[in-house]
Coordinates of C-alpha atoms (C1' of nucleotides) in Angstrom, one line a residue:
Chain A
X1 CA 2.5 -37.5 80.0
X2 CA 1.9 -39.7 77.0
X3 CA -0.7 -38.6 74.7
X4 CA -3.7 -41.2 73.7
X5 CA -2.8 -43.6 71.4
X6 CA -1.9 -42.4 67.7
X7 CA -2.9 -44.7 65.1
X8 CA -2.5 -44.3 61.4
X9 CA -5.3 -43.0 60.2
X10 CA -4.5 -40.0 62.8
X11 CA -1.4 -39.6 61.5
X12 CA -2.6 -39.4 57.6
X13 CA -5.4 -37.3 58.6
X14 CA -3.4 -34.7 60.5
X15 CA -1.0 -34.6 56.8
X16 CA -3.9 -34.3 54.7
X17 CA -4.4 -31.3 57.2
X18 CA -1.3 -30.0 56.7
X19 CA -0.8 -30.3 53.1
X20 CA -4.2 -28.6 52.5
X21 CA -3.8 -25.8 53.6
X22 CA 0.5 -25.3 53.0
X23 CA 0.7 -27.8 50.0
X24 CA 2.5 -30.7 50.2
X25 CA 6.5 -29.1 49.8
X26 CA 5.5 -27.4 53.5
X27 CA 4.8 -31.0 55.3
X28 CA 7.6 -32.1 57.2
X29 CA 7.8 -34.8 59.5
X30 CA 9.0 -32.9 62.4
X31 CA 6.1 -30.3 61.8
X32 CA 3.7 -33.1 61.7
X33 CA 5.0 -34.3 64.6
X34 CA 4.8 -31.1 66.7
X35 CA 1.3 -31.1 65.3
X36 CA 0.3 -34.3 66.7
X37 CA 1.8 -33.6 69.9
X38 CA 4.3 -36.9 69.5
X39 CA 8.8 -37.6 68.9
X40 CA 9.5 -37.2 65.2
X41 CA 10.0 -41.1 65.5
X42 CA 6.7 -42.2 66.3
X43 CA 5.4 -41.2 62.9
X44 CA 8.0 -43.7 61.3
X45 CA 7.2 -46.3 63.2
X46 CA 3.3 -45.8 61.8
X47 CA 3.9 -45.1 58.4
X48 CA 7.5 -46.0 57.4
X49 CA 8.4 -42.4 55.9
X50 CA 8.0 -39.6 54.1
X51 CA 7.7 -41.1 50.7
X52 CA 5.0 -43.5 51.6
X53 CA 3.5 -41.0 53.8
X54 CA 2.8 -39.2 50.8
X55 CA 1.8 -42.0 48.6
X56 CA -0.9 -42.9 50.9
X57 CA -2.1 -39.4 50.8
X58 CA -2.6 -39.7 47.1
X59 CA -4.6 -43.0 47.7
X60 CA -6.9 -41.5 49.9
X61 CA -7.5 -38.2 48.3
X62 CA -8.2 -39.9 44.9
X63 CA -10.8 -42.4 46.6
X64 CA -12.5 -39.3 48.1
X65 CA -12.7 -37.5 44.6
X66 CA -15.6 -40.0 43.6
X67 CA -16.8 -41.2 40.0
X68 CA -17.1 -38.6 37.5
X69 CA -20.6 -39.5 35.7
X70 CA -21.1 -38.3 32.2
X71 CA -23.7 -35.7 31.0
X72 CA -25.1 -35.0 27.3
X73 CA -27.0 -35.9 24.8
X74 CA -24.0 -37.2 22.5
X75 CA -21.0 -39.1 22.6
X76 CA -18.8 -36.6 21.7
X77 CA -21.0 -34.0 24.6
X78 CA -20.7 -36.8 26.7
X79 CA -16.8 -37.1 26.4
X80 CA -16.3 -33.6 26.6
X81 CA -18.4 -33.3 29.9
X82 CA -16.0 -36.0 31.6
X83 CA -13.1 -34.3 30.9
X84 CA -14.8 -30.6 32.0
X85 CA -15.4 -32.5 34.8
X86 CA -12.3 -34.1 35.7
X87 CA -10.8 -31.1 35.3
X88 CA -12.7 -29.2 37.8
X89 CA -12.2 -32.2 40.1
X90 CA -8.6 -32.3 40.2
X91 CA -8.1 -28.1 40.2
X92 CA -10.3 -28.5 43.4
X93 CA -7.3 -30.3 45.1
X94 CA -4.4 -28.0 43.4
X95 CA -2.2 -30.3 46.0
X96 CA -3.3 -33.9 45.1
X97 CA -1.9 -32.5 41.4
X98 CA 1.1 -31.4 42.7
X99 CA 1.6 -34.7 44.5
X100 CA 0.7 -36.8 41.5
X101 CA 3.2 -35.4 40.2
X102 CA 5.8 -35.2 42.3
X103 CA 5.8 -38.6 42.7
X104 CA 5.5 -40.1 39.5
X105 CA 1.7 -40.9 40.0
X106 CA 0.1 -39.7 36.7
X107 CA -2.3 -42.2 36.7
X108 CA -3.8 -41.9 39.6
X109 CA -5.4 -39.0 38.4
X110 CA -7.2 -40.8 35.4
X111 CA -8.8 -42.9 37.5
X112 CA -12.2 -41.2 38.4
X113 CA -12.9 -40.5 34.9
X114 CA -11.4 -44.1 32.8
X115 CA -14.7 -46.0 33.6
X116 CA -17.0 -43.2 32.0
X117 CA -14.7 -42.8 29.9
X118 CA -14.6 -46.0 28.4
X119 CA -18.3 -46.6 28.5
X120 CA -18.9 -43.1 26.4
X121 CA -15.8 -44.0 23.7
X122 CA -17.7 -47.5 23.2
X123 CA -21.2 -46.0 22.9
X124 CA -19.6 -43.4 20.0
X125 CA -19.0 -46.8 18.2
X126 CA -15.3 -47.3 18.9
X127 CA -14.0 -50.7 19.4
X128 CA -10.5 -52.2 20.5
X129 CA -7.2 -50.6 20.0
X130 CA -9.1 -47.0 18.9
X131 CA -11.4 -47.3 21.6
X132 CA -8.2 -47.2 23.7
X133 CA -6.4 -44.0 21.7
X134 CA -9.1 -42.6 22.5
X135 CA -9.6 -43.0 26.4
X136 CA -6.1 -42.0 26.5
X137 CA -5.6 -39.5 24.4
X138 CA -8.7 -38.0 26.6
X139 CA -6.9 -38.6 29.9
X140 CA -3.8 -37.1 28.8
X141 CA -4.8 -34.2 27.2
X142 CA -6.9 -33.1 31.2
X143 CA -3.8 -33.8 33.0
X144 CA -1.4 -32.2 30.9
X145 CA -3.6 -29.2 30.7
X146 CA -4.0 -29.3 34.8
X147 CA -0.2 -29.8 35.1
X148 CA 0.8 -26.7 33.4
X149 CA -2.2 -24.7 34.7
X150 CA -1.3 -25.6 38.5
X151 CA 2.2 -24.2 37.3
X152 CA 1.0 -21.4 35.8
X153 CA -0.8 -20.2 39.0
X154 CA 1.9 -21.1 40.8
X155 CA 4.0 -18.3 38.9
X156 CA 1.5 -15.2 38.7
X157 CA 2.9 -13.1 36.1
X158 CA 6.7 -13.7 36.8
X159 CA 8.1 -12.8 33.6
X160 CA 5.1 -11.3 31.5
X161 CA 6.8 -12.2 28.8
X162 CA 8.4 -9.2 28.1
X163 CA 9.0 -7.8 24.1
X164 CA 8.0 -10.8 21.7
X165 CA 10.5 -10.4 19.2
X166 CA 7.5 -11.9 17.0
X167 CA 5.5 -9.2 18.2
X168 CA 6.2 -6.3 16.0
X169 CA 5.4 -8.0 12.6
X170 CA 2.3 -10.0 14.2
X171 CA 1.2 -6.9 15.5
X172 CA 1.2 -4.9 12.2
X173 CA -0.5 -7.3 10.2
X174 CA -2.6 -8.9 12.4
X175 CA -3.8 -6.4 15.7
X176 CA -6.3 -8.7 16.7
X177 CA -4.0 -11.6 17.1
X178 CA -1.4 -10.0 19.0
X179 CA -3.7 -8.2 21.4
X180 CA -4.8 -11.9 21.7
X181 CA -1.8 -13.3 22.6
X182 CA -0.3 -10.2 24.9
X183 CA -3.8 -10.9 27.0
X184 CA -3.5 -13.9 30.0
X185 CA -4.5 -17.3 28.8
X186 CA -7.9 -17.5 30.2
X187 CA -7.6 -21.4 31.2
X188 CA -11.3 -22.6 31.6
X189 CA -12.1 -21.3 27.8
X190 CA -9.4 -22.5 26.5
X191 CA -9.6 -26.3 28.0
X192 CA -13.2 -26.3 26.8
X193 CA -12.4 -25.5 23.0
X194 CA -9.1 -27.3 23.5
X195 CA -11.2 -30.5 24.5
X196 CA -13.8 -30.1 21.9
X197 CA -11.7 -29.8 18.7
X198 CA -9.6 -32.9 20.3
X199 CA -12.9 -35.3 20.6
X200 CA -14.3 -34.3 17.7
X201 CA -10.6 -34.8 15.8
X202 CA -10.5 -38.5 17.2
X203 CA -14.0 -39.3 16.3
X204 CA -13.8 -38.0 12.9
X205 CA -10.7 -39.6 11.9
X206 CA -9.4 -43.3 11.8
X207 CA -6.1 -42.5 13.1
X208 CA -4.5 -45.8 11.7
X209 CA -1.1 -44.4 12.0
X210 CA 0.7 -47.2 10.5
X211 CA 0.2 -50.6 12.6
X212 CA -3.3 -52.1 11.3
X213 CA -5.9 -51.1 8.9
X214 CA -8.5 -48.2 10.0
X215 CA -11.5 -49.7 10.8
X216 CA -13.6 -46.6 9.6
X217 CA -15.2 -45.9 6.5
X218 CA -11.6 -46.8 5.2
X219 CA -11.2 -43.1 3.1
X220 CA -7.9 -42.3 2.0
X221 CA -8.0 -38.9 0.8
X222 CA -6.7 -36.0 2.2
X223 CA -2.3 -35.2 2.5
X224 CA -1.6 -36.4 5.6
X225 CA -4.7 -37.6 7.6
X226 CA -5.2 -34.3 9.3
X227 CA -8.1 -33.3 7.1
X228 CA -10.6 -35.9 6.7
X229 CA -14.5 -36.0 6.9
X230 CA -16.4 -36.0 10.6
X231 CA -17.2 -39.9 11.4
X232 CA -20.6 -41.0 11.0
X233 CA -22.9 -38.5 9.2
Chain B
X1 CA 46.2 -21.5 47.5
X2 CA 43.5 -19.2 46.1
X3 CA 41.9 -20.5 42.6
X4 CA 41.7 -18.4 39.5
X5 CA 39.3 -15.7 40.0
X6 CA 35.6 -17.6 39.5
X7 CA 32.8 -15.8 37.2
X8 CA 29.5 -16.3 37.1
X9 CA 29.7 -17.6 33.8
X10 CA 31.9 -20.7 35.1
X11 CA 29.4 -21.3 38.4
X12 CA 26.1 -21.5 35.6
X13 CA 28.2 -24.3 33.2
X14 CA 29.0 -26.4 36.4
X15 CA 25.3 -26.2 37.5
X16 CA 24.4 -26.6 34.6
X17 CA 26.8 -29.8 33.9
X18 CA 25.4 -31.0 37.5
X19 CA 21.9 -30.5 36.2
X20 CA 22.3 -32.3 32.9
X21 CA 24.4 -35.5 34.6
X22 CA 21.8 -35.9 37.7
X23 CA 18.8 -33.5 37.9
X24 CA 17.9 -30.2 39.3
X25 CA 16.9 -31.9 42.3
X26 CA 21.0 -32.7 43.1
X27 CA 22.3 -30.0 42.5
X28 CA 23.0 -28.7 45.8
X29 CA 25.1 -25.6 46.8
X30 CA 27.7 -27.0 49.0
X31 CA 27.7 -29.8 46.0
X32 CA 28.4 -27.2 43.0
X33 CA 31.3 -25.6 45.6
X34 CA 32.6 -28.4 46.0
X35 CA 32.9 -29.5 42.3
X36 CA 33.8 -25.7 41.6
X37 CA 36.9 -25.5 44.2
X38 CA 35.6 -22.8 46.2
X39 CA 33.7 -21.7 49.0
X40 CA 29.6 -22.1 49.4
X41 CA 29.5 -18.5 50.2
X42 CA 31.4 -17.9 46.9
X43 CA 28.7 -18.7 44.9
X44 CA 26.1 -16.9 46.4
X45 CA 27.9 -13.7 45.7
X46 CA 27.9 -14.4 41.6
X47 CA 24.1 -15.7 41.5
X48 CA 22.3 -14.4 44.5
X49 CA 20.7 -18.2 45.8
X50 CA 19.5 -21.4 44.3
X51 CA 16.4 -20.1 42.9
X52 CA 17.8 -17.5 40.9
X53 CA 20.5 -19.7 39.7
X54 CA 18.3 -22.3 38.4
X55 CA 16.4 -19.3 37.0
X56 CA 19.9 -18.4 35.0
X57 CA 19.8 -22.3 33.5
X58 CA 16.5 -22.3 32.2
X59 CA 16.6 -19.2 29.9
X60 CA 20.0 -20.5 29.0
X61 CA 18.9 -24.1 28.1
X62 CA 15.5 -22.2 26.6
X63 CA 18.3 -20.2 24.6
X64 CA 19.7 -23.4 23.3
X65 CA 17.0 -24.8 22.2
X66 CA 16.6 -22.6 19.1
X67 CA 13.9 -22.2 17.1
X68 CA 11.5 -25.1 15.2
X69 CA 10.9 -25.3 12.0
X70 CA 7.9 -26.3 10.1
X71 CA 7.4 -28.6 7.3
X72 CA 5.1 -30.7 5.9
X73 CA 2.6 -29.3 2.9
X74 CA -0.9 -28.2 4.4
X75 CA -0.8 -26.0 6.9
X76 CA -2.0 -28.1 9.0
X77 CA 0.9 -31.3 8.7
X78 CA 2.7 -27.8 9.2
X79 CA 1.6 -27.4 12.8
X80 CA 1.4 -31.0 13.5
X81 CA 5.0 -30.9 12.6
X82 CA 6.0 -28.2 14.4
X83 CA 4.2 -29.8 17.6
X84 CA 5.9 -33.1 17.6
X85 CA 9.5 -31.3 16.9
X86 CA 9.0 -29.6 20.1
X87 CA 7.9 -32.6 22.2
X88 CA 11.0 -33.8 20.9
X89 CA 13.4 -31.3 21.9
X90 CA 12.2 -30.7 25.0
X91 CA 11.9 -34.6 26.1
X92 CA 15.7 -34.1 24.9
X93 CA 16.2 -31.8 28.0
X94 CA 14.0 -33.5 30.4
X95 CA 15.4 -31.6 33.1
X96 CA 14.8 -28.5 31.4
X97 CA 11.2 -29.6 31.7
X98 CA 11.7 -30.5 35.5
X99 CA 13.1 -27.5 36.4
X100 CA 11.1 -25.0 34.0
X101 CA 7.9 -26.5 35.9
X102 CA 8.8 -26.6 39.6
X103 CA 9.4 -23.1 39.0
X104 CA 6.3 -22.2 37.4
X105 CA 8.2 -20.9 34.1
X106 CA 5.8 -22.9 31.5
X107 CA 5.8 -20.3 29.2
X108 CA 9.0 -20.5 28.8
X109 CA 8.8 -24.0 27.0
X110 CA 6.8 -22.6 24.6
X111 CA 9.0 -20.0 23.5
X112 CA 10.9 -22.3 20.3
X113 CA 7.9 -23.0 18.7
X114 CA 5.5 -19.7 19.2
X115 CA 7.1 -17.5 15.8
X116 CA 6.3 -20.9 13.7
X117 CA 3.0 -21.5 15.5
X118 CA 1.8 -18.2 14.7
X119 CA 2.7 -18.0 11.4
X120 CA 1.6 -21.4 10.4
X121 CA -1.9 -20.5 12.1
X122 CA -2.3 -17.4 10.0
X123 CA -1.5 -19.5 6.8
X124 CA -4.2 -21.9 7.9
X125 CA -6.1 -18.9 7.3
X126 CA -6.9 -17.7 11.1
X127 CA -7.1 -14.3 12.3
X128 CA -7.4 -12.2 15.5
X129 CA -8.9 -14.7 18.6
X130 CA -9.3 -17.4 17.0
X131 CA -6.2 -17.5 15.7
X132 CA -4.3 -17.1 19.3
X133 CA -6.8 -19.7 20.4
X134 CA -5.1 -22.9 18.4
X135 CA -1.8 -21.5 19.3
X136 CA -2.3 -21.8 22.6
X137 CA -3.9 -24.9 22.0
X138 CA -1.2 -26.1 20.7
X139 CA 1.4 -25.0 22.8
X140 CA -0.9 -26.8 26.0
X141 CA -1.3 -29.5 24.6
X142 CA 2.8 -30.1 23.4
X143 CA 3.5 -29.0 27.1
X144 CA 1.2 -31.1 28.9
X145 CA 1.9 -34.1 27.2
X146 CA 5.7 -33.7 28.1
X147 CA 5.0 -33.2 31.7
X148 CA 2.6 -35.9 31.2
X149 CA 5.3 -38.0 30.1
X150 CA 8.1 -37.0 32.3
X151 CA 6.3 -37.7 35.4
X152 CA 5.6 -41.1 34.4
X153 CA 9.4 -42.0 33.1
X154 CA 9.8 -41.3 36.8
X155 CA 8.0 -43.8 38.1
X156 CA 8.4 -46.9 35.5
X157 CA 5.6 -49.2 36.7
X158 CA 5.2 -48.3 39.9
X159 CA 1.7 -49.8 40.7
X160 CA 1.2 -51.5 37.4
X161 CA -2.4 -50.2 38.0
X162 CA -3.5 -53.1 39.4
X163 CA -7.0 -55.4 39.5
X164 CA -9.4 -52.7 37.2
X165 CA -12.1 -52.8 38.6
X166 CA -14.1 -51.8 35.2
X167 CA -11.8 -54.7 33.9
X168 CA -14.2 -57.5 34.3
X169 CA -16.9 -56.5 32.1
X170 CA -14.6 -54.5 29.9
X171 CA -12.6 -57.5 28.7
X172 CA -15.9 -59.1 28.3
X173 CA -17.8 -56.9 25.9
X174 CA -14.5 -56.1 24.1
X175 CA -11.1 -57.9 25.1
X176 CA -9.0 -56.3 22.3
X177 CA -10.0 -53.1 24.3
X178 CA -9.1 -53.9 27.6
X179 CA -5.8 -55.8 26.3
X180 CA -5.1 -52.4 24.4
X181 CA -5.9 -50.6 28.2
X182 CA -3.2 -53.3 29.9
X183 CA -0.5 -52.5 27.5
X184 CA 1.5 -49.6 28.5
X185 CA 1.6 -46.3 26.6
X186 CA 3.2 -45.4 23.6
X187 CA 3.4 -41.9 24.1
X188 CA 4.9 -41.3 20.6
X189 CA 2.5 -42.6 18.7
X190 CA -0.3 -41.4 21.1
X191 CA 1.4 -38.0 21.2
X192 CA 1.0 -37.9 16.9
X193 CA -2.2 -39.5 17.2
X194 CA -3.5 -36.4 19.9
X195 CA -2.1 -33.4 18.2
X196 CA -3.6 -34.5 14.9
X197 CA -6.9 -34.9 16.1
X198 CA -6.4 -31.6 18.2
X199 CA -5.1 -29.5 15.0
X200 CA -7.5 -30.9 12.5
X201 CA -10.7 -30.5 15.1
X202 CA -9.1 -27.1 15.9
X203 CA -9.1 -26.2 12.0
X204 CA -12.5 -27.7 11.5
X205 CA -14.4 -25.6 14.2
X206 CA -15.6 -22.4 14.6
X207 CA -14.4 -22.8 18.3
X208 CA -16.7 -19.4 18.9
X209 CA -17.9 -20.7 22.5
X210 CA -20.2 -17.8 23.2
X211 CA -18.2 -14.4 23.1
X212 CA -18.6 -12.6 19.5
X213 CA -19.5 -14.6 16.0
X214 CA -17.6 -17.1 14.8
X215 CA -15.7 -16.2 12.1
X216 CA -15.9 -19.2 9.8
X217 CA -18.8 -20.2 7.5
X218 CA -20.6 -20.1 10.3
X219 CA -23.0 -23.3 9.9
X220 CA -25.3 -23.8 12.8
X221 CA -25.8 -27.4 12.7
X222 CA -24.6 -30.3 14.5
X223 CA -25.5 -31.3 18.0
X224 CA -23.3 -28.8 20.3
X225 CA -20.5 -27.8 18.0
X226 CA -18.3 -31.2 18.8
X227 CA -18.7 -32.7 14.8
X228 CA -18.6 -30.2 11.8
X229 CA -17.4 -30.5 8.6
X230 CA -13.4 -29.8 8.1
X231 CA -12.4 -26.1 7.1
X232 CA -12.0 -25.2 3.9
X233 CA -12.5 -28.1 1.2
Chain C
dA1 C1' 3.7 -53.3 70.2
dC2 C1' 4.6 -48.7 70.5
dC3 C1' 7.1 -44.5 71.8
dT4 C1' 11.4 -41.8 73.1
dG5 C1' 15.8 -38.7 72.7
dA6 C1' 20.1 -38.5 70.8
dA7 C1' 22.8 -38.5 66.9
dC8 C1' 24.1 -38.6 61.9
dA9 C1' 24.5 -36.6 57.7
dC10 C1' 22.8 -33.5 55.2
dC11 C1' 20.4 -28.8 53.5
dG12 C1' 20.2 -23.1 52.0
dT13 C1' 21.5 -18.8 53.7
dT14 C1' 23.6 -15.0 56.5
dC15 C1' 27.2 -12.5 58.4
dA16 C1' 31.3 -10.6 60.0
dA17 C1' 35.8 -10.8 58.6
dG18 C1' 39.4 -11.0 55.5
dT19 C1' 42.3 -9.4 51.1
Chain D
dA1 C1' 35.4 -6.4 44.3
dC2 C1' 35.7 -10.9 45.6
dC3 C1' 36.4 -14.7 48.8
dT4 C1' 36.4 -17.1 53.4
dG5 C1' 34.9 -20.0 57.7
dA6 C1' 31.7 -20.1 61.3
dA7 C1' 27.2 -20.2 62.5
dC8 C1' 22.0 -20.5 62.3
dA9 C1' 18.0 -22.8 61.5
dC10 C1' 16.4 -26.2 59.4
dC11 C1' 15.8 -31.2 57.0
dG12 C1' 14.8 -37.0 56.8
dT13 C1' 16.3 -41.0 58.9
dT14 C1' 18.5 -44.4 62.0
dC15 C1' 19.3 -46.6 66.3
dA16 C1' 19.6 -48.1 70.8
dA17 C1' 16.9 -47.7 74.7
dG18 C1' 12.8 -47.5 77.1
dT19 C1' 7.8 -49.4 78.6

DNA sequence: ACCTGAACACCGTTCAAGT
DNA sequence: ACCTGAACACCGTTCAAGT
C-alpha cells in the first residue's frame, strides 16, 4: 500500500504546514511523518534531518516575503517606511522569527529590506563606511525590536510586573510618567517613534567614533557627540 | 546510603552551575539528578518541573545583576551610558538572555537599568508620556540588540551571506560601501553608534505621533517630524 | 533510488510506594 | 515531609534490510 511518490518539496510543504499553524517547537519528525502518511525514515532520506529541515524552511519563507519597496517623500521618510515595513512583514510570520532565531539566522531576516535600504541611505548623501552604520544600525534596530516583541506575546502578562520599587517616588512626583509606564507597551507606536528619533540621530550626526575623520560638516561641539546639529539644513 | 537531606536552594545552584558551564538547553532533569546524587523525582518535589525551575534562575541571575549606574555629564551621555553598561552585563550572562527569552520574561532584562533610566529621562527634562516613551525606547533597543547579538554568536558564519545580489552595482557606485557591507559586524561599536543616534534623536523630537500636543517647543516644520533641531540649546 | 520497521539513546513527568 | 524506582508517552537518529 505504498503511497505516491514523496518528493521534497512535499515534504517541506507539509512542514511549512505544520509550523504555521503550531510554530515551529511543535514540528516533529514523527508528526510530519504521520502527516504525510510515510515511516519516520523516509523524511531523512529526503531532507537529511531536522536541522536542515528547518533551515530550508527559513530559505523558503524569506524568498516568499518579497522586496520591501520604499515610500516617502524623504530620505529619512523613506528609511523609516522600510523599516515600518519590514517590521510588519516579519510579525506576519511570528514563526519564520522564531526560527531565525532559533537557529542563529539573524540575517536572513535583513534581507528583503538591505537593497532599499542601501539605495535610500545613499540617496540621503551617505557614502562608504557611514553608509554602512547606517544600513545596519537600521536592520538591527527592526529585528531586535521584532525579537523581543514575538517574546513579549509569547508571555501575555506573566508577571505584570508587580510593585516597582521605583514606583512610589516616580509616582509622587511625576503621575503621568508612572501611569505611563504601569500601562502595556503599545508596540507599533513605540517602533514608529523608536525608528524615527534613530534615523533622524544617524543622519544628523557624523558618528566618527574614533577610527577615521567624520566626513560631515566636520563640527566638533557639543560634550560627547550626542547633541549635535540635524545634517543638511 | 541516603545523601544529606537536598533543599531547594542546593537543586537551583546546580542548575544554575549547569546553566552557566553549558546552556539552558543542557540542562536536563535526569542530568541535574545525576550531578545532584539523587533521584529525578527528587527534584521535582523542591521545584515543581523544568519550567518553573528555570523560572527560579532567571530572577536569581536578574537579582545578581544589580543595578546600573549612570555617568557621563549631559543627561544624555547619562543614558547612553547607562544603555551600553547594560548591553554589557547582560552579554556577560548570555544565557540569562537565552533563557529569559525562550520564556518570554523580556521585561525582566530590563529591570537593572529601569530606576536609572527613569531618572536620567526626567533630568533630560521629560515628563509624563513622553518621558516613559525614551525609556522604553531605550530599554528595546539595549534588549534587542543583545538578542540580536546572541543569536548570531550562535551561528559564527554560517552562510557567510553569500553572492549579494545588490552587490554588483553596489561595489560599483561605491566600493568602500560594499567592502564596509562584506566585513562582519562590530556590534560594539555599532551598538554605541545606534543608542547615540537613538538617545539624541529621542531628545531632539517631539516624538508626539498624533495622540495629544507635543510637549516640546512645538515647531511645526521639517518634512514629517524625522529632522529637527536638538532639544534645548 | 527510495522506503521500511526495529532499535538506540535519550527526554519530562506521574504515580504508587516507601521511610 | 521527603525520597525512591518503575512506568508512560514521547523525542531525533541510525541501521540493516527490503524493493
Amino acid at each position: 500500500m505504498a503511497r505516491a511518490a514523496l518528493t521534497r518539496e512535499e515534504v517541506l510543504a507539509a512542514a511549512a504546514d505544520l509550523v504555521r499553524r503550531d510554530g515551529p517547537q511543535s514540528l516533529t519528525m514523527r508528526g510530519l511523518a504521520a502527516e504525510l502518511g510515510t515511516a519516520v525514515t523516509s523524511i531523512y532520506w529526503h531532507v537529511g534531518n531536522r536541522e536542515s529541515l528547518l533551515d530550508a524552511l527559513v530559505e523558503r519563507t524569506v524568498a516568499e516575503l518579497g522586496a520591501i519597496r520604499p515610500a516617502g517623500r524623504t530620505p529619512a521618510a523613506r528609511i523609516v517606511s522600510v523599516a515600518v515595513t519590514l517590521r510588519r512583514r516579519l510579525l506576519d510570520h511570528p514563526h519564520l522569527v522564531a526560527m531565525v532565531h532559533e537557529r542563529g539566522l539573524t540575517e536572513r531576516m535583513f534581507l528583503p529590506a538591505r537593497r532599499a535600504l542601501v539605495h535610500e541611505v545613499r540617496a540621503a548623501g551617505l557614502r562608504g563606511t557611514r553608509a554602512a552604520d547606517v544600513v545596519r544600525a537600521v536592520q538591527f534596530q527592526v529585528a531586535g525590536h521584532v525579537l523581543v516583541e514575538r517574546d513579549r506575546e509569547r508571555a501575555p502578562a506573566r508577571h505584570p510586573v508587580e510593585e516597582e520599587p521605583w514606583g512610589a517616588r516616580t509616582a509622587r512626583e511625576d503621575p503621568a510618567l508612572a501611569r505611563a509606564l504601569a500601562r502595556p507597551v503599545a508596540p507599533e507606536r513605540l517602533f514608529a517613534l523608536s525608528v524615527k528619533a534613530l534615523v533622524a540621530g544617524l543622519l544628523a550626526e557624523p558618528a566618527g567614533e574614533g577610527r577615521g575623520r567624520p566626513s560631515g560638516p566636520g563640527r566638533e561641539s557639543g560634550a560627547n557627540g550626542v547633541s549635535r546639529a540635524p545634517y543638511s539644513h
